[in-house]
Amino acid sequence: MANRIKLTQKEIEVYTKGLAKELANLKTGTSVTYKVNPIEVKNAKAELFLSAQAYVKIKNLVDKCSQEIGWHGFTRRNGNKFYIDDIVVFPQVVTAATVTPDEKAYTEWTNKLSDDEYNNMHFHGHSHVNMGVTPSATDTT
């Protein structure tokens, strides 16, 4: 089963219909929690392509930083193919095992991006210093 990054119109209609059914049976004064389960999409594996520039920058960050470091990437999409053209490091507080954006500095930083950069920043990555490339417990939560 593949998870979508953006819902299709058909998926929105399926979810809306399910929520409408739940709400129709709701009694006044009660709350409702509606869980959205991913819709299965056949043959929808994403392919990820890094430009040489993005690859070299990521490799250098991973090789040179003694603590974790995070980055965002500027992307283009063609069907299920995602192209990472470039990456940038955002304002962050790092430790040996975590990356946390500095909220105030991050907001100021994003406000300085061009509209094109901001609208095409759909990728996030971070290093795992002295760890494997599998998701950590923090990543999965």
Coordinates of C-alpha atoms in Angstrom, one line a residue:
M1 CA 0.0 0.0 0.0
A2 CA 1.4 3.4 -1.0
N3 CA 0.8 6.6 1.0
R4 CA 0.1 9.7 -1.1
I5 CA 1.7 13.0 -0.5
K6 CA -1.3 14.9 -1.9
L7 CA -4.9 13.5 -2.0
T8 CA -6.5 13.1 -5.4
Q9 CA -10.1 14.4 -6.0
K10 CA -11.3 10.8 -5.8
E11 CA -9.7 10.2 -2.5
I12 CA -11.1 13.4 -1.1
E13 CA -14.6 12.2 -2.2
V14 CA -14.1 8.8 -0.5
Y15 CA -12.9 10.4 2.8
T16 CA -15.7 13.0 2.7
K17 CA -18.4 10.3 2.2
G18 CA -17.0 8.3 5.1
L19 CA -16.9 11.3 7.4
A20 CA -20.5 12.4 6.3
K21 CA -21.7 8.9 7.3
E22 CA -20.0 9.1 10.7
L23 CA -21.5 12.6 11.3
A24 CA -25.0 11.5 10.3
N25 CA -25.0 9.0 13.1
L26 CA -23.5 11.4 15.7
K27 CA -25.7 12.3 18.7
T28 CA -25.7 15.9 19.9
G29 CA -23.1 16.7 22.5
T30 CA -20.7 13.9 21.6
S31 CA -17.4 14.2 19.9
V32 CA -16.2 12.3 16.9
T33 CA -12.7 11.1 15.8
Y34 CA -12.4 10.1 12.2
K35 CA -9.4 8.1 11.2
V36 CA -8.2 8.5 7.6
N37 CA -6.7 5.2 6.3
P38 CA -4.5 5.4 3.3
I39 CA -6.2 4.4 0.0
E40 CA -4.3 1.6 -1.8
V41 CA -2.7 2.9 -5.0
K42 CA -1.4 0.2 -7.3
N43 CA 2.1 0.5 -8.9
A44 CA 2.6 4.0 -7.3
K45 CA 6.2 3.6 -6.0
A46 CA 7.9 6.9 -6.0
E47 CA 11.3 7.3 -7.7
L48 CA 13.7 9.8 -6.2
F49 CA 16.5 11.5 -8.2
L50 CA 19.2 13.7 -6.8
S51 CA 21.0 16.3 -8.9
A52 CA 24.8 16.1 -8.7
Q53 CA 24.8 19.4 -6.8
A54 CA 22.3 18.1 -4.2
Y55 CA 24.1 14.8 -3.8
V56 CA 27.5 16.5 -3.3
K57 CA 26.0 18.9 -0.7
I58 CA 24.3 16.0 1.2
K59 CA 27.5 13.9 1.1
N60 CA 29.6 16.8 2.4
L61 CA 27.2 17.6 5.2
V62 CA 27.1 13.9 6.3
D63 CA 30.9 13.5 6.0
K64 CA 31.9 16.8 7.7
C65 CA 29.3 17.3 10.5
S66 CA 30.0 15.6 13.8
Q67 CA 26.4 16.1 15.0
E68 CA 23.2 15.5 13.2
I69 CA 22.2 18.1 10.6
G70 CA 19.0 18.6 8.7
W71 CA 18.3 20.1 5.2
H72 CA 15.4 20.9 2.9
G73 CA 15.4 20.3 -0.8
F74 CA 13.9 22.1 -3.8
T75 CA 12.0 19.6 -5.9
R76 CA 10.2 19.0 -9.1
R77 CA 7.7 16.3 -9.8
N78 CA 6.8 14.4 -13.0
G79 CA 4.3 11.7 -12.2
N80 CA 5.8 9.4 -9.6
K81 CA 9.3 10.8 -10.3
F82 CA 10.6 13.4 -7.8
Y83 CA 13.7 15.4 -8.7
I84 CA 15.7 17.0 -5.9
D85 CA 17.5 19.9 -7.7
D86 CA 19.3 21.5 -4.7
I87 CA 19.3 21.4 -0.9
V88 CA 19.7 24.1 1.7
V89 CA 20.4 24.0 5.5
F90 CA 17.8 25.7 7.6
P91 CA 18.4 27.4 11.1
Q92 CA 18.4 24.6 13.6
V93 CA 19.6 23.4 17.0
V94 CA 21.4 20.1 16.7
T95 CA 22.7 17.4 19.1
A96 CA 24.4 14.1 18.5
A97 CA 21.0 12.5 17.8
T98 CA 18.5 15.3 17.0
V99 CA 17.7 18.2 14.7
T100 CA 15.2 20.8 15.9
P101 CA 14.4 23.9 13.8
D102 CA 15.0 27.2 15.7
E103 CA 11.4 28.4 15.4
K104 CA 12.0 32.2 15.3
A105 CA 15.1 32.0 13.1
Y106 CA 13.4 29.4 10.8
T107 CA 10.4 31.7 10.3
E108 CA 12.6 34.6 9.4
W109 CA 14.6 32.3 7.1
T110 CA 11.5 31.0 5.2
N111 CA 10.3 34.6 4.8
K112 CA 13.5 35.4 2.9
L113 CA 13.0 32.6 0.4
S114 CA 11.7 33.5 -3.0
D115 CA 8.1 32.4 -3.8
D116 CA 9.5 29.8 -6.3
E117 CA 11.9 28.4 -3.6
Y118 CA 9.2 28.3 -0.9
N119 CA 6.7 26.7 -3.2
N120 CA 9.1 24.0 -4.3
M121 CA 10.6 23.1 -1.0
H122 CA 9.0 19.6 -0.5
F123 CA 11.9 17.5 0.7
H124 CA 13.5 17.1 4.2
G125 CA 16.5 15.0 5.1
H126 CA 18.8 14.7 8.0
S127 CA 21.9 12.8 8.9
H128 CA 22.3 10.0 11.4
V129 CA 25.7 10.5 12.9
N130 CA 27.4 7.2 13.8
M131 CA 24.2 5.3 13.1
G132 CA 22.8 3.4 10.1
V133 CA 20.5 4.8 7.5
T134 CA 17.4 3.0 8.8
P135 CA 14.7 5.2 10.5
S136 CA 15.4 5.9 14.2
A137 CA 12.7 5.7 16.9
T138 CA 12.4 9.5 16.6
D139 CA 11.9 9.2 12.9
T140 CA 9.1 6.7 13.2
T141 CA 7.2 8.7 15.8

